[in-house]
Short mmCIF file of C-alpha atoms in Angstrom, two decimals:
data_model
loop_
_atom_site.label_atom_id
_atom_site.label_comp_id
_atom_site.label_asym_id
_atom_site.label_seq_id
_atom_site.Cartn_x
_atom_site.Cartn_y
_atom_site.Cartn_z
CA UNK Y 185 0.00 0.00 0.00
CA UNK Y 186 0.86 3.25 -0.85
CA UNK Y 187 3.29 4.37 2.45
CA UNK Y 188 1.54 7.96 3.55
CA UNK Y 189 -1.11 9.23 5.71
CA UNK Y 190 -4.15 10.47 4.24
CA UNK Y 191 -3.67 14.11 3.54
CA UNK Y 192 -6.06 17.75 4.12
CA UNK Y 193 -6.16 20.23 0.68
CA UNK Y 194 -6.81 23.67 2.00
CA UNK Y 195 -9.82 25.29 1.25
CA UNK Y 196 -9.76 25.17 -2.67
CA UNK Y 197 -9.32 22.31 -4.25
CA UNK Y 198 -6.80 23.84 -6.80
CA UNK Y 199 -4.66 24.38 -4.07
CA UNK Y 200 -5.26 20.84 -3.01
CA UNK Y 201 -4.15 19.16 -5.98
CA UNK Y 202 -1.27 20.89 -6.41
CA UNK Y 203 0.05 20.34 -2.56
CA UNK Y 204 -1.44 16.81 -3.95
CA UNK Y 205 1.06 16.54 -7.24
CA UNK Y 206 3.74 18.28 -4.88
CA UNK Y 207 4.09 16.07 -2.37
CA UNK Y 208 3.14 12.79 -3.41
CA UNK Y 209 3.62 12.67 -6.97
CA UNK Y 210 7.04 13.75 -7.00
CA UNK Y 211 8.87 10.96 -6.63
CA UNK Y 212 8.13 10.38 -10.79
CA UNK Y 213 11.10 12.71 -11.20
CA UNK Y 214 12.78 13.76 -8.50
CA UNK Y 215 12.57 16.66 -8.58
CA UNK Y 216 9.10 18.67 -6.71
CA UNK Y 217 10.22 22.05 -8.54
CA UNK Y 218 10.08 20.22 -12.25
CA UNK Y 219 7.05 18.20 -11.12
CA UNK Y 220 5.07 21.75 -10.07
CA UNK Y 221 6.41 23.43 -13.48
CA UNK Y 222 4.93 20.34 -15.57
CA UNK Y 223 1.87 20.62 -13.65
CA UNK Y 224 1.54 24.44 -13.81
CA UNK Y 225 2.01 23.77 -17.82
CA UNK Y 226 -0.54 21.09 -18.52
CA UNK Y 227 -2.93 23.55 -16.39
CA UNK Y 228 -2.28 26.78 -18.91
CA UNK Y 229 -2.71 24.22 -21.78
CA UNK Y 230 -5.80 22.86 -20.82
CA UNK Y 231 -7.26 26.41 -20.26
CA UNK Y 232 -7.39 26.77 -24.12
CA UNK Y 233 -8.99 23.24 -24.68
CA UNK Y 234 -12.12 21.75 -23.59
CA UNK Y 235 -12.65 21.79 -19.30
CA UNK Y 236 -11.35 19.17 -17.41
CA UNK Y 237 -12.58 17.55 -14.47
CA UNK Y 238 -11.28 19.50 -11.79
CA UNK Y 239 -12.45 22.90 -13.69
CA UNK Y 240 -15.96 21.22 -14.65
CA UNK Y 241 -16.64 20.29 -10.89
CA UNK Y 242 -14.74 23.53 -9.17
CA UNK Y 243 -18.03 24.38 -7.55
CA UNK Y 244 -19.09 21.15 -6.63
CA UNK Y 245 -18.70 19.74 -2.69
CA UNK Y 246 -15.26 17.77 -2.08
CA UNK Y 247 -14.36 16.04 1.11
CA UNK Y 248 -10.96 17.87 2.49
CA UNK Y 249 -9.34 13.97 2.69
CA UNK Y 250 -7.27 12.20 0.26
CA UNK Y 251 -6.95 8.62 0.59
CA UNK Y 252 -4.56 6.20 -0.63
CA UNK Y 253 -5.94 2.42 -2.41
CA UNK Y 254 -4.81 -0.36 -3.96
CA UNK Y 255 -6.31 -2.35 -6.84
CA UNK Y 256 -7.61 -5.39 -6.26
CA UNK Y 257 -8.59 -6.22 -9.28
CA UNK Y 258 -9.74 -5.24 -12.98
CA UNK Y 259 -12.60 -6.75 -15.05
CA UNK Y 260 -13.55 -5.86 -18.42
CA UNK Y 261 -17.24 -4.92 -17.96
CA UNK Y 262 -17.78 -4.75 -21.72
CA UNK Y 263 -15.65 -4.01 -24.95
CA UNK Y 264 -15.88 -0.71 -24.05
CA UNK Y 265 -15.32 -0.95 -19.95
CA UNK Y 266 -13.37 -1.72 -17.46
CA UNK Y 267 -14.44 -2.29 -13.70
CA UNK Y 268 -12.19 -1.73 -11.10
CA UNK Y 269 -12.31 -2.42 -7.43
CA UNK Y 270 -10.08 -0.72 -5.17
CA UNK Y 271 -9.20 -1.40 -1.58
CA UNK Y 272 -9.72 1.57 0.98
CA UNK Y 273 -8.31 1.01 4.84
CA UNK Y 274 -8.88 4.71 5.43
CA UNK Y 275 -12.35 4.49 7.69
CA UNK Y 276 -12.54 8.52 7.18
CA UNK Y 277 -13.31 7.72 3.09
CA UNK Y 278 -16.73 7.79 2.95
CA UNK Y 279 -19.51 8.04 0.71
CA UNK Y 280 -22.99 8.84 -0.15
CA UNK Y 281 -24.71 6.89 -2.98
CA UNK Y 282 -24.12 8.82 -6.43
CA UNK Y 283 -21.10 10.43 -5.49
CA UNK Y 284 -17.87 10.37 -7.46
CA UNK Y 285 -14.05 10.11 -7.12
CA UNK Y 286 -10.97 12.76 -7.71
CA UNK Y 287 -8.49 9.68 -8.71
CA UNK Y 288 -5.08 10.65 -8.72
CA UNK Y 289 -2.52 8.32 -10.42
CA UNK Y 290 1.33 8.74 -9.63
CA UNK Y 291 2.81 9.84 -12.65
CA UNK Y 292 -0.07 11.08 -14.53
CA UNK Y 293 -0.46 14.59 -14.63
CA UNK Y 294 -4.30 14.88 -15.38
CA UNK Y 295 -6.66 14.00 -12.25
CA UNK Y 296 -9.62 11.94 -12.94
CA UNK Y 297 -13.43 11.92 -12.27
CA UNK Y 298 -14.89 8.57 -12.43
CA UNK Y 299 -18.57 7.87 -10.29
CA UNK Y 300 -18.71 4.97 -7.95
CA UNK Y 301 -20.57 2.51 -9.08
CA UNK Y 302 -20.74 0.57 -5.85
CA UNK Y 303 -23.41 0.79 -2.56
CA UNK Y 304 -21.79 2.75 0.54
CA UNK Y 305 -22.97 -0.62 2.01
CA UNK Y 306 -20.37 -2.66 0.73
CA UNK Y 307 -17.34 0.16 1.94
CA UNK Y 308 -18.57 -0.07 5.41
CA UNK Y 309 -18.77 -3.80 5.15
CA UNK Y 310 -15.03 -4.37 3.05
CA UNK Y 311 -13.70 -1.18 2.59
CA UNK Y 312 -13.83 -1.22 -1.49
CA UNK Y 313 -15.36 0.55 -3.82
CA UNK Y 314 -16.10 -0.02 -7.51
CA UNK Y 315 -15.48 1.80 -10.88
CA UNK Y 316 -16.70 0.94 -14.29
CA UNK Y 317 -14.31 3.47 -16.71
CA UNK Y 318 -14.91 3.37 -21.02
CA UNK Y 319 -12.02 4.11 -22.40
CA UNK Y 320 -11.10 7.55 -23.86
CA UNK Y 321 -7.17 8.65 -24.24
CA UNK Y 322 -8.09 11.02 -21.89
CA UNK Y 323 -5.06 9.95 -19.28
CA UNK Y 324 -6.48 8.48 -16.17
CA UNK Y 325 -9.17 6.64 -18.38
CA UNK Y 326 -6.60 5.88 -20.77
CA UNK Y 327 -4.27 4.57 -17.69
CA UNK Y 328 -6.81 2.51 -16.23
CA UNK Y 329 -7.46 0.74 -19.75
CA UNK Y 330 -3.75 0.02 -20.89
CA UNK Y 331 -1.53 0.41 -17.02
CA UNK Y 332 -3.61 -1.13 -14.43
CA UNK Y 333 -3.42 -3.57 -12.61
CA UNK Y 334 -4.25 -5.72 -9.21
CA UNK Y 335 -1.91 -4.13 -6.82
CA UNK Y 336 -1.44 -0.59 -8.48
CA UNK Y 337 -1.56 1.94 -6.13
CA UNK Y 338 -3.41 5.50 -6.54
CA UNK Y 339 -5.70 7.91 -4.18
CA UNK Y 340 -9.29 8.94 -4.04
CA UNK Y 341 -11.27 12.19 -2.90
CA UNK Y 342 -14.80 11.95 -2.42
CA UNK Y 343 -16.91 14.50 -4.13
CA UNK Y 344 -20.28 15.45 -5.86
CA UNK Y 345 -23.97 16.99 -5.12
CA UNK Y 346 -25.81 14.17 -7.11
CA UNK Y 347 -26.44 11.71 -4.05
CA UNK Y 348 -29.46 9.87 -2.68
CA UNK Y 349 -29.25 9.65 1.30
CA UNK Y 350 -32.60 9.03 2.82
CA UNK Y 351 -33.10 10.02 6.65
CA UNK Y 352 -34.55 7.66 9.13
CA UNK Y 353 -37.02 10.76 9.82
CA UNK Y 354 -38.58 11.23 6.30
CA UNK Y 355 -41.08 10.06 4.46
CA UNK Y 356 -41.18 7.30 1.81
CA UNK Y 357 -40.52 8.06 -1.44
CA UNK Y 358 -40.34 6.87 -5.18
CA UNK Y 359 -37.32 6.97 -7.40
CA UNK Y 360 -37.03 6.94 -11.28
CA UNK Y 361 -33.61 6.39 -12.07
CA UNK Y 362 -33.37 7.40 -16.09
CA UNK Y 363 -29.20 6.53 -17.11
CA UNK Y 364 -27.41 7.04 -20.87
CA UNK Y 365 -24.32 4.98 -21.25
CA UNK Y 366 -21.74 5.10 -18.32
CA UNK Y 367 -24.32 7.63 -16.77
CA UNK Y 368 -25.66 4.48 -15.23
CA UNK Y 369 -23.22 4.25 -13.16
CA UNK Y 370 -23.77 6.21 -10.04
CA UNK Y 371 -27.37 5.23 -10.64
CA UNK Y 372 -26.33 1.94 -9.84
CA UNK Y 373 -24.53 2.93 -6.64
CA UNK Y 374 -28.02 4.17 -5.56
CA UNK Y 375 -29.97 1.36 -6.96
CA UNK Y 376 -27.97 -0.95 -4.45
CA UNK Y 377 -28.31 1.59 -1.79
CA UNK Y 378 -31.93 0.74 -1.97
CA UNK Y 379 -31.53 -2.66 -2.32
CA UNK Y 380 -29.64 -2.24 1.07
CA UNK Y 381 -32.37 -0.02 2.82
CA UNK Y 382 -34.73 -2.55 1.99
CA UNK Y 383 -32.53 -5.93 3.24
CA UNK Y 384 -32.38 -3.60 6.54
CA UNK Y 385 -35.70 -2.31 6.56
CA UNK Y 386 -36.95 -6.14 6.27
CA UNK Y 387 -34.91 -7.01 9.26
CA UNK Y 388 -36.46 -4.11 11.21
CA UNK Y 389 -32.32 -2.09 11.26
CA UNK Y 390 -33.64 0.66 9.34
CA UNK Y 391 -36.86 3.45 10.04
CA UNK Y 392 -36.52 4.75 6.55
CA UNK Y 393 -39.29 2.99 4.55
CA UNK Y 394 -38.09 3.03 0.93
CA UNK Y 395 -40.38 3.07 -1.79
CA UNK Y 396 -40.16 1.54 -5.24
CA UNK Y 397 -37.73 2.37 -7.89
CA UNK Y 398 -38.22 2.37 -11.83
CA UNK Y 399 -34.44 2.42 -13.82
CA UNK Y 400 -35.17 3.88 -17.62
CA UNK Y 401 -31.48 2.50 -19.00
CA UNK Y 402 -30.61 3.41 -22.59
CA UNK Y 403 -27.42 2.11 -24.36
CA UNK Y 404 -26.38 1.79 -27.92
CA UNK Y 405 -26.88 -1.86 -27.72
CA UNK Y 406 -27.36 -4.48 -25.04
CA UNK Y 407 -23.59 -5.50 -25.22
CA UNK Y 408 -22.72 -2.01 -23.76
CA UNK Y 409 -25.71 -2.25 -20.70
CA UNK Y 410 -23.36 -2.07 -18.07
CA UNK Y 411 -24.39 -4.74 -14.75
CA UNK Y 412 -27.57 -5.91 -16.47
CA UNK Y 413 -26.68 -9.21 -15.07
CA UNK Y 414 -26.76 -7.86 -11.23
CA UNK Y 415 -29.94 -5.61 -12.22
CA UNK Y 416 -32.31 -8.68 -13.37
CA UNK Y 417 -31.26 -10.39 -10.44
CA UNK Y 418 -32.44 -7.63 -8.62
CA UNK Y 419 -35.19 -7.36 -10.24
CA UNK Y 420 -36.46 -11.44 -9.43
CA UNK Y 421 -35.63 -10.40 -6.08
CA UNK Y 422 -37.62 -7.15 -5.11
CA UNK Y 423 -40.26 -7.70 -7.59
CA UNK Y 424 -42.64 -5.76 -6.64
CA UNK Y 425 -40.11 -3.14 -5.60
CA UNK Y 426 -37.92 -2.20 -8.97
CA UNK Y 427 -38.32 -2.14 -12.26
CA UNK Y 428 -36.44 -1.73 -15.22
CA UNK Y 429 -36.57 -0.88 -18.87
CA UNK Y 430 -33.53 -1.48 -21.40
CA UNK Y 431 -33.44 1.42 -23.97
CA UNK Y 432 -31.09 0.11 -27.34
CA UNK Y 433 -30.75 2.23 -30.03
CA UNK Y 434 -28.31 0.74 -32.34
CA UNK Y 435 -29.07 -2.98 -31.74
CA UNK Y 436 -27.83 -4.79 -35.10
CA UNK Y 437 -28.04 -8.28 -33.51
CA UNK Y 438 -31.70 -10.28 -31.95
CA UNK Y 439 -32.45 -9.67 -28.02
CA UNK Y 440 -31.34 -12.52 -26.39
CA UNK Y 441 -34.38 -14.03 -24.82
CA UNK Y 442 -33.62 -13.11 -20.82
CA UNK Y 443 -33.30 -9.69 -22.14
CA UNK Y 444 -36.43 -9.44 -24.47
CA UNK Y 445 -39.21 -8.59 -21.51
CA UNK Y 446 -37.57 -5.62 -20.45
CA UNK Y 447 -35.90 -4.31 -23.60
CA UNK Y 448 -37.25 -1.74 -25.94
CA UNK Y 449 -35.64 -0.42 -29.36
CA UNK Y 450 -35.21 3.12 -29.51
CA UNK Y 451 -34.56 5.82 -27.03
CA UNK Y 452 -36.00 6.45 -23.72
CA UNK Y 453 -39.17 8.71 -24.88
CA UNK Y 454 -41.98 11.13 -22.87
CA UNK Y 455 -44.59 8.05 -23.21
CA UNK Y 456 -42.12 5.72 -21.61
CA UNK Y 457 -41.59 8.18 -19.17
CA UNK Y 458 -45.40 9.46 -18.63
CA UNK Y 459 -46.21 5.67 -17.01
CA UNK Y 460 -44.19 6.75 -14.06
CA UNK Y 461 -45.27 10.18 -13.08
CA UNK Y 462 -46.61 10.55 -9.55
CA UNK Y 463 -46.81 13.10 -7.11
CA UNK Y 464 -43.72 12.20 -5.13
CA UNK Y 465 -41.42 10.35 -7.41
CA UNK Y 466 -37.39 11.50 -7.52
CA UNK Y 467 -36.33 11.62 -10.61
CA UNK Y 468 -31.96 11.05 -11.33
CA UNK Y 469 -30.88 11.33 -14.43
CA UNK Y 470 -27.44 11.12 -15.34
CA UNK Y 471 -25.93 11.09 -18.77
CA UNK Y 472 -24.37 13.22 -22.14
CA UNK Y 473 -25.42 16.74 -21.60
CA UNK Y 474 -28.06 16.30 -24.95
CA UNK Y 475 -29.83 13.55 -23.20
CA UNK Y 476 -30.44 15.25 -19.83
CA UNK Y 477 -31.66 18.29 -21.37
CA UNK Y 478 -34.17 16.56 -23.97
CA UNK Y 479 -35.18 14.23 -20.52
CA UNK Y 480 -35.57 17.64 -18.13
CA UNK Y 481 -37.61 19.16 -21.20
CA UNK Y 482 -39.80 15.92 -21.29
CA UNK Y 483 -40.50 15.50 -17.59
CA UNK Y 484 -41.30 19.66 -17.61
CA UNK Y 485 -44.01 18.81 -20.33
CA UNK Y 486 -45.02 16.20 -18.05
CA UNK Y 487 -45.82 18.93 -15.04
CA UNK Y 488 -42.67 17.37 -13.19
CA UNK Y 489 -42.09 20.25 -10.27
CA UNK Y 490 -37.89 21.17 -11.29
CA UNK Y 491 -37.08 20.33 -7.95
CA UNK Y 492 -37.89 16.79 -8.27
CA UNK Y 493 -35.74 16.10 -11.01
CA UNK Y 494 -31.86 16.33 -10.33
CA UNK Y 495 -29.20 14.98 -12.99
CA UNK Y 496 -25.68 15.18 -13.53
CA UNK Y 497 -23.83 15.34 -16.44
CA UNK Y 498 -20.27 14.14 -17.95
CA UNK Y 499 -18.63 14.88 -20.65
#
């Protein structure tokens, strides 16, 4: 593991990530003067290209800590995708469901922003959390596709304002959970946070009473639906508590047959979406920037109250 305590950024996170790249990237060259002039480059050259992750999410909440983890191991989730699970002993790194990482690799300049797409649940429980990255040359996505490996070591920072986090206190209520591509990803880290308030709620540990949830998942075919595996199984085992329709827009190749009830050609439209319209539904979406706005747009014709609906978007 990697050998230093988990360290505090000051108050902005540019300041952060450059004590970050000081101190603990360093050791790449040597020398903490060069490293700080390379990364005081790449940060005037990306100024004149598109935003990065650090400059998209600037106003977004951050946790103060940096924590080290290791790999433990790296699946190819699809032909586009890799998962990746990563071992965290720091009991400070926590997370709310829908969150995302700053991932900082040794070496590589560039931070990245990659959601989780595992349940707080299983942190407390093993202290991992999960990843599923498509590849892009963009350099930690690029990294994680081509360098990584079981027992590579990088470091985390919890951030993000797209979270579900029920109270004990509040009332029930119903989630639609609408995902495009890798958007589903932090959708999935709340789907299994529900799965999780329902296991407890069903042995009487929990005073939240969860609702149902409906996931709206669109991908270009049913090759790229990330976990749709772990989301039928879910489904055969809350039945009557989530639901799911596949969204495929360039399928080329037949349904297979466990896929075919809950699969629809084309994209996720405003009749799919005006079955599921109640008073107090949630509705995530998360997504390209296109999608979200023609989804917002549909659920607004749809007399959705805005503050119902809450999305992110990546790039």
């Amino acid at each position: 593991m990697l050998q230093f305590p988990p360290l505090r950024t000051s108050a902005t996170h540019s300041e952060g990530v450059l004590k970050f790249s000081l101190v603990r990237l360093c050791h790449c060259c040597g020398d903490p003067l060069l490293c700080v002039a390379a990364y005081l480059i790449d940060r005037t050259m990306s100024s004149s290209r598109k935003m990065d992750h650090l400059e998209r999410t600037a106003s977004n909440f951050r946790q103060e800590i940096i924590s080290p983890a290791e790999v433990c191991r790296v699946n190819n989730e699809s032909e586009t995708v890799k998962s990746v699970c990563l071992a965290v002993a720091n009991n400070d790194f926590t997370f709310k469901a829908g969150q995302w990482v700053d991932f900082f690799i040794p070496g590589v300049p560039k931070v990245g922003g990659f959601s989780i797409c595992s349940s707080p649940g299983l942190l407390e429980k093993e202290r991992i959390i999960e990843l599923a990255v498509k590849y892009a040359e963009h350099p930690p996505a690029h990294w994680i596709h081509t360098k990584c490996a079981p027992g590579s070591e990088v470091a985390l920072r919890i951030g993000g304002d797209f979270f579900f986090d029920p109270q004990p206190q509040q009332s029930p209520v119903n989630l639609v959970l609408i995902a495009g591509g890798v958007g589903i990803n932090p959708l999935f880290s709340i789907l299994l946070h529900v799965v999780d308030l329902h296991t407890a709620q069903q042995r009487a540990e929990n005073r939240f009473k969860m609702g149902t949830v409906k996931l709206y998942y669109s991908a270009k075919n049913t090759s790229e639906l990330l976990f749709k595996k772990k989301i039928l199984n879910l489904i055969n085992k809350f039945p009557e508590k989530i639901l799911c329709s596949f969204h495929v827009t360039q399928q080329k190749t037949q349904v297979c047959e466990e896929l075919q009830p809950y699969t629809t050609e084309g994209r996720i439209s405003e009749k799919d979406l005006a079955r599921c319209i109640y008073k107090d539904n949630l509705y995530y979406i998360c997504g390209p920037p296109p999608m979200i706005q023609s989804l917002c747009k549909q659920l607004e014709n749809l007399h959705v109250p805005r503050e119902q609906i809450r999305f992110e978007q990546w790039w």
